[in-house]
PDB file of C-alpha atoms in Angstrom:
ATOM      1  CA  MET B 134       0.000   0.000   0.000  1.00 65.00           C
ATOM      2  CA  GLN B 135       1.281   3.426  -0.929  1.00 62.00           C
ATOM      3  CA  ILE B 136       0.598   6.312   1.442  1.00 60.00           C
ATOM      4  CA  LYS B 137       0.805   9.676  -0.293  1.00 54.00           C
ATOM      5  CA  GLN B 138       0.305  13.247   0.785  1.00 46.00           C
ATOM      6  CA  ASN B 139       0.368  16.363  -1.388  1.00 42.00           C
ATOM      7  CA  THR B 140       1.473  14.229  -4.329  1.00 42.00           C
ATOM      8  CA  PRO B 141       2.129  16.206  -7.535  1.00 37.00           C
ATOM      9  CA  LEU B 142       0.253  15.375 -10.727  1.00 37.00           C
ATOM     10  CA  VAL B 143       2.187  13.122 -13.090  1.00 38.00           C
ATOM     11  CA  ASP B 144       1.678  12.215 -16.719  1.00 41.00           C
ATOM     12  CA  GLU B 145      -1.433  10.258 -17.664  1.00 47.00           C
ATOM     13  CA  THR B 146      -1.115   6.641 -18.706  1.00 51.00           C
ATOM     14  CA  GLU B 147      -3.645   4.354 -20.315  1.00 78.00           C
ATOM     15  CA  LYS B 148      -5.353   3.182 -17.174  1.00 94.00           C
ATOM     16  CA  ILE B 149      -8.424   3.920 -15.060  1.00 98.00           C
ATOM     17  CA  SER B 150      -8.123   5.716 -11.751  1.00 98.00           C
ATOM     18  CA  PHE B 151     -10.776   4.557  -9.271  1.00 98.00           C
ATOM     19  CA  ILE B 152     -11.204   7.332  -6.687  1.00 98.00           C
ATOM     20  CA  ILE B 153     -12.898   6.047  -3.527  1.00 98.00           C
ATOM     21  CA  THR B 154     -14.028   8.585  -0.927  1.00 98.00           C
ATOM     22  CA  TYR B 155     -14.163   7.256   2.632  1.00 98.00           C
ATOM     23  CA  TYR B 156     -15.593   8.755   5.817  1.00 97.00           C
ATOM     24  CA  ASN B 157     -16.680   6.766   8.902  1.00 96.00           C
ATOM     25  CA  ILE B 158     -17.878   3.740   6.940  1.00 95.00           C
ATOM     26  CA  ASP B 159     -17.636   0.112   8.022  1.00 96.00           C
ATOM     27  CA  VAL B 160     -14.213  -1.030   6.791  1.00 97.00           C
ATOM     28  CA  ASP B 161     -15.728  -4.270   5.505  1.00 97.00           C
ATOM     29  CA  MET B 162     -17.748  -2.205   3.034  1.00 97.00           C
ATOM     30  CA  LEU B 163     -14.601  -0.373   1.967  1.00 98.00           C
ATOM     31  CA  CYS B 164     -12.847  -3.690   1.389  1.00 98.00           C
ATOM     32  CA  GLN B 165     -15.799  -4.975  -0.643  1.00 98.00           C
ATOM     33  CA  CYS B 166     -15.593  -1.818  -2.740  1.00 98.00           C
ATOM     34  CA  ILE B 167     -11.871  -2.358  -3.396  1.00 98.00           C
ATOM     35  CA  ASP B 168     -12.347  -6.076  -4.045  1.00 98.00           C
ATOM     36  CA  SER B 169     -14.977  -5.327  -6.697  1.00 98.00           C
ATOM     37  CA  ILE B 170     -12.399  -3.245  -8.565  1.00 98.00           C
ATOM     38  CA  MET B 171      -9.652  -5.834  -8.260  1.00 98.00           C
ATOM     39  CA  ALA B 172     -12.009  -8.526  -9.610  1.00 98.00           C
ATOM     40  CA  LEU B 173     -12.232  -6.720 -12.959  1.00 98.00           C
ATOM     41  CA  SER B 174     -10.298  -7.847 -16.010  1.00 96.00           C
ATOM     42  CA  LEU B 175      -7.781  -5.040 -15.588  1.00 97.00           C
ATOM     43  CA  ARG B 176      -4.102  -5.729 -15.149  1.00 95.00           C
ATOM     44  CA  PRO B 177      -2.410  -3.895 -12.264  1.00 95.00           C
ATOM     45  CA  SER B 178      -0.867  -1.534 -14.813  1.00 95.00           C
ATOM     46  CA  GLU B 179      -4.350  -0.715 -16.134  1.00 97.00           C
ATOM     47  CA  ARG B 180      -5.874   0.357 -12.819  1.00 97.00           C
ATOM     48  CA  GLU B 181      -5.143   2.785 -10.028  1.00 98.00           C
ATOM     49  CA  ILE B 182      -7.115   2.551  -6.784  1.00 98.00           C
ATOM     50  CA  ILE B 183      -7.030   5.718  -4.687  1.00 98.00           C
ATOM     51  CA  VAL B 184      -8.694   5.798  -1.265  1.00 98.00           C
ATOM     52  CA  ILE B 185      -9.245   9.306   0.101  1.00 98.00           C
ATOM     53  CA  ASP B 186      -9.932   9.142   3.841  1.00 98.00           C
ATOM     54  CA  ASP B 187     -11.624  12.453   4.592  1.00 97.00           C
ATOM     55  CA  GLY B 188     -10.682  12.630   8.261  1.00 97.00           C
ATOM     56  CA  SER B 189     -12.517   9.582   9.577  1.00 97.00           C
ATOM     57  CA  GLU B 190     -12.626   9.174  13.345  1.00 97.00           C
ATOM     58  CA  VAL B 191     -10.691   5.905  12.970  1.00 95.00           C
ATOM     59  CA  SER B 192      -8.342   5.303  10.064  1.00 96.00           C
ATOM     60  CA  PRO B 193      -9.014   2.102   8.070  1.00 96.00           C
ATOM     61  CA  ILE B 194      -5.304   1.690   7.367  1.00 95.00           C
ATOM     62  CA  GLN B 195      -4.923  -1.563   9.322  1.00 95.00           C
ATOM     63  CA  ALA B 196      -7.674  -3.245   7.292  1.00 95.00           C
ATOM     64  CA  LEU B 197      -6.008  -2.007   4.100  1.00 96.00           C
ATOM     65  CA  GLN B 198      -2.604  -3.548   4.812  1.00 95.00           C
ATOM     66  CA  LYS B 199      -3.585  -6.698   2.924  1.00 95.00           C
ATOM     67  CA  TYR B 200      -3.698  -4.754  -0.345  1.00 95.00           C
ATOM     68  CA  ASN B 201       0.011  -3.869  -0.127  1.00 88.00           C
ATOM     69  CA  ASN B 202       0.893  -1.817  -3.201  1.00 89.00           C
ATOM     70  CA  ASP B 203      -2.433  -2.342  -4.969  1.00 94.00           C
ATOM     71  CA  ILE B 204      -3.893   0.868  -3.569  1.00 97.00           C
ATOM     72  CA  ILE B 205      -2.913   4.434  -2.746  1.00 97.00           C
ATOM     73  CA  TYR B 206      -4.215   5.609   0.632  1.00 97.00           C
ATOM     74  CA  ILE B 207      -4.470   9.294   1.513  1.00 97.00           C
ATOM     75  CA  ARG B 208      -5.711  10.640   4.822  1.00 97.00           C
ATOM     76  CA  GLN B 209      -6.631  14.309   5.068  1.00 97.00           C
ATOM     77  CA  ALA B 210      -8.390  16.573   7.550  1.00 97.00           C
ATOM     78  CA  ASN B 211     -12.150  16.464   7.124  1.00 96.00           C
ATOM     79  CA  GLN B 212     -13.092  18.842   4.309  1.00 96.00           C
ATOM     80  CA  GLY B 213     -16.117  17.206   2.746  1.00 96.00           C
ATOM     81  CA  LEU B 214     -16.853  15.103  -0.323  1.00 97.00           C
ATOM     82  CA  SER B 215     -15.956  17.762  -2.889  1.00 97.00           C
ATOM     83  CA  ALA B 216     -12.480  18.326  -1.445  1.00 97.00           C
ATOM     84  CA  ALA B 217     -11.901  14.567  -1.161  1.00 98.00           C
ATOM     85  CA  ARG B 218     -12.770  13.999  -4.822  1.00 98.00           C
ATOM     86  CA  ASN B 219     -10.695  16.982  -5.908  1.00 98.00           C
ATOM     87  CA  ALA B 220      -7.738  15.510  -4.013  1.00 98.00           C
ATOM     88  CA  GLY B 221      -8.238  12.240  -5.875  1.00 98.00           C
ATOM     89  CA  ILE B 222      -8.333  14.047  -9.202  1.00 98.00           C
ATOM     90  CA  ARG B 223      -5.137  15.913  -8.341  1.00 98.00           C
ATOM     91  CA  ILE B 224      -3.036  12.817  -7.736  1.00 97.00           C
ATOM     92  CA  SER B 225      -4.665  10.463 -10.253  1.00 98.00           C
ATOM     93  CA  THR B 226      -2.513   9.328 -13.163  1.00 96.00           C
ATOM     94  CA  GLY B 227      -5.052   7.411 -15.234  1.00 97.00           C
ATOM     95  CA  MET B 228      -6.456   8.404 -18.596  1.00 98.00           C
ATOM     96  CA  TYR B 229      -9.956   7.723 -17.230  1.00 98.00           C
ATOM     97  CA  ILE B 230     -11.569   8.272 -13.824  1.00 98.00           C
ATOM     98  CA  GLN B 231     -14.310   6.403 -11.978  1.00 98.00           C
ATOM     99  CA  PHE B 232     -15.609   7.884  -8.717  1.00 98.00           C
ATOM    100  CA  MET B 233     -16.882   5.542  -6.013  1.00 98.00           C
ATOM    101  CA  ASP B 234     -18.321   5.887  -2.516  1.00 98.00           C
ATOM    102  CA  ALA B 235     -16.692   3.549  -0.004  1.00 98.00           C
ATOM    103  CA  ASP B 236     -19.930   1.760   0.894  1.00 97.00           C
ATOM    104  CA  ASP B 237     -20.752   0.894  -2.733  1.00 98.00           C
ATOM    105  CA  TYR B 238     -19.262  -1.594  -5.189  1.00 98.00           C
ATOM    106  CA  LEU B 239     -19.090  -2.460  -8.881  1.00 97.00           C
ATOM    107  CA  ILE B 240     -21.241  -5.183 -10.443  1.00 95.00           C
ATOM    108  CA  GLN B 241     -18.591  -7.081 -12.338  1.00 95.00           C
ATOM    109  CA  THR B 242     -20.250  -8.348 -15.520  1.00 93.00           C
ATOM    110  CA  ALA B 243     -22.124  -5.120 -16.173  1.00 94.00           C
ATOM    111  CA  PHE B 244     -19.068  -2.959 -15.477  1.00 96.00           C
ATOM    112  CA  GLU B 245     -16.980  -5.120 -17.826  1.00 95.00           C
ATOM    113  CA  HIS B 246     -19.468  -4.158 -20.529  1.00 95.00           C
ATOM    114  CA  CYS B 247     -18.654  -0.501 -19.806  1.00 96.00           C
ATOM    115  CA  LEU B 248     -14.928  -1.253 -19.838  1.00 97.00           C
ATOM    116  CA  ASP B 249     -15.292  -2.725 -23.327  1.00 95.00           C
ATOM    117  CA  ILE B 250     -16.706   0.584 -24.509  1.00 96.00           C
ATOM    118  CA  VAL B 251     -13.698   2.352 -22.994  1.00 97.00           C
ATOM    119  CA  ARG B 252     -11.291  -0.130 -24.594  1.00 95.00           C
ATOM    120  CA  TYR B 253     -12.699  -0.107 -28.106  1.00 95.00           C
ATOM    121  CA  LYS B 254     -14.657   3.133 -28.639  1.00 96.00           C
ATOM    122  CA  ASN B 255     -12.356   5.896 -27.380  1.00 96.00           C
ATOM    123  CA  PRO B 256     -15.087   7.667 -25.364  1.00 98.00           C
ATOM    124  CA  ASP B 257     -14.955  10.860 -23.362  1.00 98.00           C
ATOM    125  CA  ILE B 258     -17.753   9.593 -21.107  1.00 98.00           C
ATOM    126  CA  VAL B 259     -19.575   6.279 -20.649  1.00 98.00           C
ATOM    127  CA  LEU B 260     -22.873   6.668 -18.787  1.00 98.00           C
ATOM    128  CA  PHE B 261     -24.348   3.607 -17.073  1.00 97.00           C
ATOM    129  CA  GLN B 262     -27.058   2.781 -14.531  1.00 95.00           C
ATOM    130  CA  LEU B 263     -26.858   2.646 -10.741  1.00 96.00           C
ATOM    131  CA  THR B 264     -28.925   0.127  -8.800  1.00 95.00           C
ATOM    132  CA  ASP B 265     -29.618  -1.070  -5.273  1.00 93.00           C
ATOM    133  CA  LYS B 266     -30.549  -4.547  -6.531  1.00 87.00           C
ATOM    134  CA  GLU B 267     -28.260  -6.907  -8.410  1.00 76.00           C
ATOM    135  CA  SER B 268     -29.611  -8.398 -11.628  1.00 74.00           C
ATOM    136  CA  LYS B 269     -28.346 -11.214 -13.828  1.00 72.00           C
ATOM    137  CA  ASP B 270     -29.648  -9.466 -16.944  1.00 74.00           C
ATOM    138  CA  VAL B 271     -26.803  -7.516 -18.495  1.00 73.00           C
ATOM    139  CA  PRO B 272     -27.421  -5.579 -21.728  1.00 69.00           C
ATOM    140  CA  VAL B 273     -24.781  -5.970 -24.399  1.00 75.00           C
ATOM    141  CA  THR B 274     -25.878  -2.940 -26.398  1.00 89.00           C
ATOM    142  CA  PHE B 275     -25.117   0.736 -26.079  1.00 96.00           C
ATOM    143  CA  GLU B 276     -25.700   3.969 -27.972  1.00 97.00           C
ATOM    144  CA  GLY B 277     -23.247   6.580 -29.172  1.00 97.00           C
ATOM    145  CA  PRO B 278     -21.125   8.367 -29.823  1.00 98.00           C
ATOM    146  CA  VAL B 279     -23.014  11.625 -29.421  1.00 98.00           C
ATOM    147  CA  GLU B 280     -21.892  15.002 -28.223  1.00 98.00           C
ATOM    148  CA  GLY B 281     -22.683  15.714 -24.612  1.00 98.00           C
ATOM    149  CA  SER B 282     -24.899  18.682 -25.458  1.00 98.00           C
ATOM    150  CA  GLU B 283     -26.922  16.546 -27.880  1.00 98.00           C
ATOM    151  CA  TYR B 284     -27.444  13.890 -25.210  1.00 98.00           C
ATOM    152  CA  MET B 285     -28.589  16.495 -22.687  1.00 98.00           C
ATOM    153  CA  ARG B 286     -31.040  18.034 -25.156  1.00 97.00           C
ATOM    154  CA  GLN B 287     -32.713  14.653 -25.639  1.00 96.00           C
ATOM    155  CA  HIS B 288     -32.450  12.993 -22.218  1.00 96.00           C
ATOM    156  CA  ASN B 289     -32.871  13.702 -18.542  1.00 95.00           C
ATOM    157  CA  LEU B 290     -29.455  13.565 -16.905  1.00 95.00           C
ATOM    158  CA  ARG B 291     -28.610  11.431 -13.888  1.00 93.00           C
ATOM    159  CA  ALA B 292     -26.369  13.578 -11.732  1.00 94.00           C
ATOM    160  CA  SER B 293     -24.439  11.071  -9.616  1.00 97.00           C
ATOM    161  CA  ALA B 294     -20.709  11.369 -10.266  1.00 98.00           C
ATOM    162  CA  CYS B 295     -20.467   7.622  -9.636  1.00 98.00           C
ATOM    163  CA  GLY B 296     -22.648   6.886 -12.666  1.00 98.00           C
ATOM    164  CA  TYR B 297     -20.049   7.215 -15.396  1.00 98.00           C
ATOM    165  CA  ILE B 298     -16.456   6.626 -16.451  1.00 98.00           C
ATOM    166  CA  PHE B 299     -14.900   9.746 -17.950  1.00 98.00           C
ATOM    167  CA  ARG B 300     -11.711  10.842 -19.648  1.00 98.00           C
ATOM    168  CA  LYS B 301      -9.671  12.934 -17.240  1.00 98.00           C
ATOM    169  CA  ALA B 302      -8.639  15.382 -19.968  1.00 98.00           C
ATOM    170  CA  THR B 303     -12.322  16.301 -20.404  1.00 98.00           C
ATOM    171  CA  LEU B 304     -12.208  18.068 -17.045  1.00 98.00           C
ATOM    172  CA  VAL B 305      -9.761  20.781 -18.079  1.00 96.00           C
ATOM    173  CA  ASN B 306     -10.183  23.082 -15.030  1.00 96.00           C
ATOM    174  CA  LEU B 307     -13.538  21.744 -13.801  1.00 98.00           C
ATOM    175  CA  ARG B 308     -13.612  20.647 -10.161  1.00 98.00           C
ATOM    176  CA  PHE B 309     -16.218  20.037  -7.454  1.00 98.00           C
ATOM    177  CA  ARG B 310     -17.263  23.119  -5.493  1.00 96.00           C
ATOM    178  CA  SER B 311     -16.622  22.733  -1.784  1.00 94.00           C
ATOM    179  CA  GLY B 312     -19.038  23.680   0.977  1.00 92.00           C
ATOM    180  CA  ILE B 313     -22.288  22.605  -0.683  1.00 93.00           C
ATOM    181  CA  LEU B 314     -24.502  19.538  -0.662  1.00 92.00           C
ATOM    182  CA  HIS B 315     -25.545  17.870  -3.936  1.00 92.00           C
ATOM    183  CA  GLU B 316     -22.305  18.979  -5.596  1.00 96.00           C
ATOM    184  CA  ASP B 317     -22.838  16.318  -8.279  1.00 97.00           C
ATOM    185  CA  GLU B 318     -25.812  18.304  -9.612  1.00 97.00           C
ATOM    186  CA  GLU B 319     -23.490  21.184 -10.445  1.00 98.00           C
ATOM    187  CA  PHE B 320     -20.492  19.116 -11.601  1.00 98.00           C
ATOM    188  CA  THR B 321     -22.063  16.505 -13.895  1.00 98.00           C
ATOM    189  CA  PRO B 322     -23.898  18.696 -16.437  1.00 98.00           C
ATOM    190  CA  GLN B 323     -20.820  20.854 -16.901  1.00 98.00           C
ATOM    191  CA  LEU B 324     -18.686  17.764 -17.483  1.00 98.00           C
ATOM    192  CA  VAL B 325     -21.150  16.212 -19.930  1.00 98.00           C
ATOM    193  CA  LEU B 326     -21.292  19.430 -21.964  1.00 98.00           C
ATOM    194  CA  ARG B 327     -17.540  19.099 -22.540  1.00 98.00           C
ATOM    195  CA  ALA B 328     -17.805  15.592 -24.008  1.00 98.00           C
ATOM    196  CA  GLU B 329     -17.455  15.132 -27.753  1.00 98.00           C
ATOM    197  CA  ARG B 330     -17.823  11.335 -27.670  1.00 98.00           C
ATOM    198  CA  LEU B 331     -20.433  10.194 -25.161  1.00 98.00           C
ATOM    199  CA  PHE B 332     -21.773   6.634 -24.983  1.00 98.00           C
ATOM    200  CA  PHE B 333     -24.645   5.426 -22.826  1.00 98.00           C
ATOM    201  CA  THR B 334     -25.890   2.003 -21.801  1.00 96.00           C
ATOM    202  CA  ASP B 335     -28.619   0.508 -19.606  1.00 93.00           C
ATOM    203  CA  ALA B 336     -26.080  -1.744 -17.890  1.00 93.00           C
ATOM    204  CA  GLU B 337     -26.622  -1.658 -14.115  1.00 94.00           C
ATOM    205  CA  ALA B 338     -22.939  -1.531 -13.285  1.00 95.00           C
ATOM    206  CA  TYR B 339     -22.784   0.209  -9.902  1.00 97.00           C
ATOM    207  CA  PHE B 340     -24.399  -0.982  -6.667  1.00 97.00           C
ATOM    208  CA  TYR B 341     -25.201   1.722  -4.135  1.00 95.00           C
ATOM    209  CA  ARG B 342     -26.438   1.276  -0.598  1.00 90.00           C
ATOM    210  CA  LYS B 343     -29.213   3.371   0.913  1.00 79.00           C
ATOM    211  CA  ARG B 344     -28.267   4.401   4.429  1.00 65.00           C
ATOM    212  CA  SER B 345     -30.688   5.910   6.938  1.00 54.00           C
ATOM    213  CA  LYS B 346     -28.319   8.749   7.886  1.00 51.00           C
ATOM    214  CA  SER B 347     -27.071   9.580   4.431  1.00 52.00           C
ATOM    215  CA  ILE B 348     -27.358  13.109   3.022  1.00 51.00           C
ATOM    216  CA  THR B 349     -30.496  12.197   1.097  1.00 49.00           C
ATOM    217  CA  ASN B 350     -32.224  10.574   4.080  1.00 50.00           C
ATOM    218  CA  ASP B 351     -31.414  12.855   7.017  1.00 57.00           C
ATOM    219  CA  ASP B 352     -34.630  13.820   8.839  1.00 64.00           C
ATOM    220  CA  ASP B 353     -33.413  16.974  10.643  1.00 82.00           C
ATOM    221  CA  LEU B 354     -35.393  20.031   9.446  1.00 84.00           C
ATOM    222  CA  LYS B 355     -32.394  22.391   9.492  1.00 90.00           C
ATOM    223  CA  TRP B 356     -30.430  19.878   7.433  1.00 91.00           C
ATOM    224  CA  ARG B 357     -33.311  19.583   4.972  1.00 93.00           C
ATOM    225  CA  LEU B 358     -33.506  23.350   4.599  1.00 93.00           C
ATOM    226  CA  ARG B 359     -29.765  23.464   3.975  1.00 94.00           C
ATOM    227  CA  ARG B 360     -30.147  20.817   1.290  1.00 94.00           C
ATOM    228  CA  LEU B 361     -32.894  22.840  -0.375  1.00 96.00           C
ATOM    229  CA  GLY B 362     -30.898  26.062  -0.084  1.00 96.00           C
ATOM    230  CA  ASP B 363     -27.832  24.508  -1.687  1.00 97.00           C
ATOM    231  CA  MET B 364     -29.944  23.051  -4.485  1.00 97.00           C
ATOM    232  CA  GLU B 365     -31.518  26.450  -5.174  1.00 97.00           C
ATOM    233  CA  GLN B 366     -28.048  28.009  -5.340  1.00 96.00           C
ATOM    234  CA  ILE B 367     -26.867  25.347  -7.800  1.00 97.00           C
ATOM    235  CA  ILE B 368     -29.903  25.861 -10.032  1.00 98.00           C
ATOM    236  CA  MET B 369     -29.355  29.608 -10.140  1.00 97.00           C
ATOM    237  CA  ASN B 370     -25.630  29.203 -10.866  1.00 97.00           C
ATOM    238  CA  LEU B 371     -26.297  26.836 -13.765  1.00 98.00           C
ATOM    239  CA  HIS B 372     -29.048  29.139 -15.024  1.00 97.00           C
ATOM    240  CA  ASP B 373     -26.625  32.067 -15.079  1.00 96.00           C
ATOM    241  CA  ARG B 374     -23.922  30.031 -16.812  1.00 97.00           C
ATOM    242  CA  ALA B 375     -26.305  28.926 -19.550  1.00 97.00           C
ATOM    243  CA  ASP B 376     -26.645  32.529 -20.757  1.00 94.00           C
ATOM    244  CA  SER B 377     -22.984  32.663 -21.810  1.00 95.00           C
ATOM    245  CA  LEU B 378     -22.928  29.372 -23.747  1.00 97.00           C
ATOM    246  CA  PRO B 379     -23.311  28.723 -27.490  1.00 97.00           C
ATOM    247  CA  GLN B 380     -26.899  27.982 -28.514  1.00 97.00           C
ATOM    248  CA  ALA B 381     -26.728  24.171 -28.544  1.00 97.00           C
ATOM    249  CA  ASP B 382     -25.027  24.044 -25.145  1.00 98.00           C
ATOM    250  CA  ARG B 383     -27.372  26.698 -23.780  1.00 98.00           C
ATOM    251  CA  GLU B 384     -30.450  24.696 -24.794  1.00 97.00           C
ATOM    252  CA  ALA B 385     -28.951  21.561 -23.253  1.00 98.00           C
ATOM    253  CA  LEU B 386     -28.191  23.249 -19.940  1.00 98.00           C
ATOM    254  CA  GLN B 387     -31.573  25.011 -19.900  1.00 97.00           C
ATOM    255  CA  ARG B 388     -33.269  21.621 -20.096  1.00 98.00           C
ATOM    256  CA  ARG B 389     -31.174  20.431 -17.158  1.00 98.00           C
ATOM    257  CA  VAL B 390     -31.995  23.574 -15.186  1.00 98.00           C
ATOM    258  CA  ALA B 391     -35.725  23.088 -15.849  1.00 98.00           C
ATOM    259  CA  GLN B 392     -35.513  19.477 -14.700  1.00 97.00           C
ATOM    260  CA  LEU B 393     -33.633  20.474 -11.545  1.00 98.00           C
ATOM    261  CA  THR B 394     -36.137  23.247 -10.830  1.00 98.00           C
ATOM    262  CA  MET B 395     -39.024  20.805 -11.101  1.00 98.00           C
ATOM    263  CA  ASP B 396     -37.212  18.390  -8.781  1.00 97.00           C
ATOM    264  CA  TYR B 397     -36.460  21.255  -6.389  1.00 97.00           C
ATOM    265  CA  ILE B 398     -40.130  22.294  -6.119  1.00 98.00           C
ATOM    266  CA  TYR B 399     -41.144  18.658  -5.688  1.00 97.00           C
ATOM    267  CA  ASN B 400     -38.563  18.120  -2.937  1.00 96.00           C
ATOM    268  CA  HIS B 401     -39.512  21.395  -1.245  1.00 96.00           C
ATOM    269  CA  ILE B 402     -43.010  19.991  -0.853  1.00 96.00           C
ATOM    270  CA  ARG B 403     -41.801  16.515   0.111  1.00 95.00           C
ATOM    271  CA  LEU B 404     -39.272  17.681   2.705  1.00 95.00           C
ATOM    272  CA  THR B 405     -41.173  20.551   4.351  1.00 94.00           C
ATOM    273  CA  HIS B 406     -44.902  20.346   3.520  1.00 93.00           C
ATOM    274  CA  ASP B 407     -44.992  24.024   4.423  1.00 94.00           C
ATOM    275  CA  GLY B 408     -47.159  26.126   2.115  1.00 95.00           C
ATOM    276  CA  LYS B 409     -45.628  29.438   3.219  1.00 95.00           C
ATOM    277  CA  LEU B 410     -42.073  28.234   2.577  1.00 95.00           C
ATOM    278  CA  LEU B 411     -43.165  26.876  -0.797  1.00 96.00           C
ATOM    279  CA  GLU B 412     -44.651  30.207  -1.891  1.00 97.00           C
ATOM    280  CA  GLU B 413     -41.512  32.038  -0.793  1.00 97.00           C
ATOM    281  CA  CYS B 414     -39.479  29.575  -2.856  1.00 96.00           C
ATOM    282  CA  ILE B 415     -41.723  30.124  -5.892  1.00 97.00           C
ATOM    283  CA  GLU B 416     -41.298  33.897  -5.561  1.00 97.00           C
ATOM    284  CA  ARG B 417     -37.489  33.611  -5.525  1.00 97.00           C
ATOM    285  CA  LEU B 418     -37.550  31.386  -8.596  1.00 97.00           C
ATOM    286  CA  HIS B 419     -39.875  33.834 -10.349  1.00 97.00           C
ATOM    287  CA  GLU B 420     -37.582  36.774  -9.636  1.00 96.00           C
ATOM    288  CA  LYS B 421     -34.676  34.846 -11.151  1.00 95.00           C
ATOM    289  CA  GLY B 422     -36.647  33.934 -14.293  1.00 95.00           C
ATOM    290  CA  LEU B 423     -36.888  30.263 -13.365  1.00 97.00           C
ATOM    291  CA  PHE B 424     -40.648  30.169 -12.797  1.00 97.00           C
ATOM    292  CA  PRO B 425     -43.050  29.299 -14.311  1.00 97.00           C
ATOM    293  CA  LEU B 426     -41.211  26.297 -15.652  1.00 98.00           C
ATOM    294  CA  PRO B 427     -40.441  26.581 -19.392  1.00 97.00           C
ATOM    295  CA  ASP B 428     -43.212  25.384 -21.701  1.00 96.00           C
ATOM    296  CA  ARG B 429     -41.346  22.404 -23.125  1.00 95.00           C
ATOM    297  CA  ARG B 430     -42.444  18.829 -23.659  1.00 92.00           C
ATOM    298  CA  TYR B 431     -39.394  17.262 -22.067  1.00 95.00           C
ATOM    299  CA  THR B 432     -41.276  14.374 -20.455  1.00 95.00           C
ATOM    300  CA  HIS B 433     -44.888  13.513 -19.640  1.00 95.00           C
ATOM    301  CA  LYS B 434     -44.159  13.997 -15.934  1.00 95.00           C
ATOM    302  CA  TYR B 435     -42.597  17.399 -16.565  1.00 97.00           C
ATOM    303  CA  THR B 436     -45.608  18.565 -18.609  1.00 97.00           C
ATOM    304  CA  TRP B 437     -48.116  17.677 -15.921  1.00 97.00           C
ATOM    305  CA  PHE B 438     -46.009  18.992 -13.050  1.00 97.00           C
ATOM    306  CA  ARG B 439     -45.534  22.277 -14.873  1.00 97.00           C
ATOM    307  CA  ARG B 440     -49.284  22.709 -15.341  1.00 97.00           C
ATOM    308  CA  LEU B 441     -50.066  21.993 -11.696  1.00 97.00           C
ATOM    309  CA  SER B 442     -47.255  24.112 -10.277  1.00 97.00           C
ATOM    310  CA  MET B 443     -48.259  27.235 -12.215  1.00 96.00           C
ATOM    311  CA  THR B 444     -51.170  28.178  -9.909  1.00 97.00           C
ATOM    312  CA  LYS B 445     -51.651  28.320  -6.146  1.00 96.00           C
ATOM    313  CA  MET B 446     -54.546  25.902  -6.467  1.00 97.00           C
ATOM    314  CA  GLY B 447     -52.389  23.485  -8.409  1.00 97.00           C
ATOM    315  CA  ARG B 448     -49.649  23.758  -5.806  1.00 97.00           C
ATOM    316  CA  ARG B 449     -52.191  22.930  -3.098  1.00 96.00           C
ATOM    317  CA  VAL B 450     -53.053  19.801  -5.082  1.00 97.00           C
ATOM    318  CA  LEU B 451     -49.376  18.905  -5.194  1.00 97.00           C
ATOM    319  CA  MET B 452     -49.121  19.453  -1.431  1.00 95.00           C
ATOM    320  CA  VAL B 453     -51.864  16.877  -0.931  1.00 95.00           C
ATOM    321  CA  ALA B 454     -50.606  14.438  -3.560  1.00 96.00           C
ATOM    322  CA  ILE B 455     -46.919  14.420  -2.564  1.00 95.00           C
ATOM    323  CA  PRO B 456     -46.346  12.603   0.756  1.00 93.00           C
ATOM    324  CA  LYS B 457     -44.024  14.128   3.319  1.00 87.00           C
ATOM    325  CA  GLN B 458     -40.759  12.256   3.777  1.00 80.00           C
TER     326      GLN B 458
END
């Protein structure tokens, strides 16, 4: 096992860097995550496994001794997920990057399908599916290449940074913004817009665990309001950035912003069930030019949600129809 700190960036080689972020997770889960990578048909020279320990209360280093030089372990003061991923990007030496959370793992056969696309199709990004249930059905088909902006104009985007393999060079200067929740929502659309060769498949290649105290499941009201506040900030930032883009990219990002705004209103209802807070939220979105939602036929769900959300009566219907989490 290599232990590195403040390691300078070195030249890329033709390999995949797996960046695993770790914070106060059962070490057995971390080992399962690493084992799922080592089970792939990648030679040691074709993979790089980087574990970023973001200041856990207890270091997992003893449990990692068995991996010897198969992994790089970095322990840093707690700075949050964005800083941990950015640290992984900084020291990675692979041509491609795959982000992973320490309590998740790769589904071997399905991920091998994605690796074949990387090996033979020279992609900038390969999008795949995440799942919390393993399936024996593995698709052998995929679509692409398409430009990232074209994909975003035609499809709803899944934001999770663990849901794709991407070429490191595609990043240029893009990094995760620290200090916010749901940083993937801001990072992923900007990355996808930079892709010239994007492939996508229905392969369920990544297994994620739902934990009761995860960011998405925390039941503290202050934490929920912070989540909503960060999401509103991300939406407004992406909305502002869209104005400076070429037309095709602008249309792609505007679709993503509309989708996020719909999700934000839905989650505001689901997480608070407070009519006054909802109306205040609607007013802020209106002042920014984000409400009413654009009159576009993106999806059937979007069309109906837009119609209901446009009036106070419709929003009352949504308040009744959407259960509180």
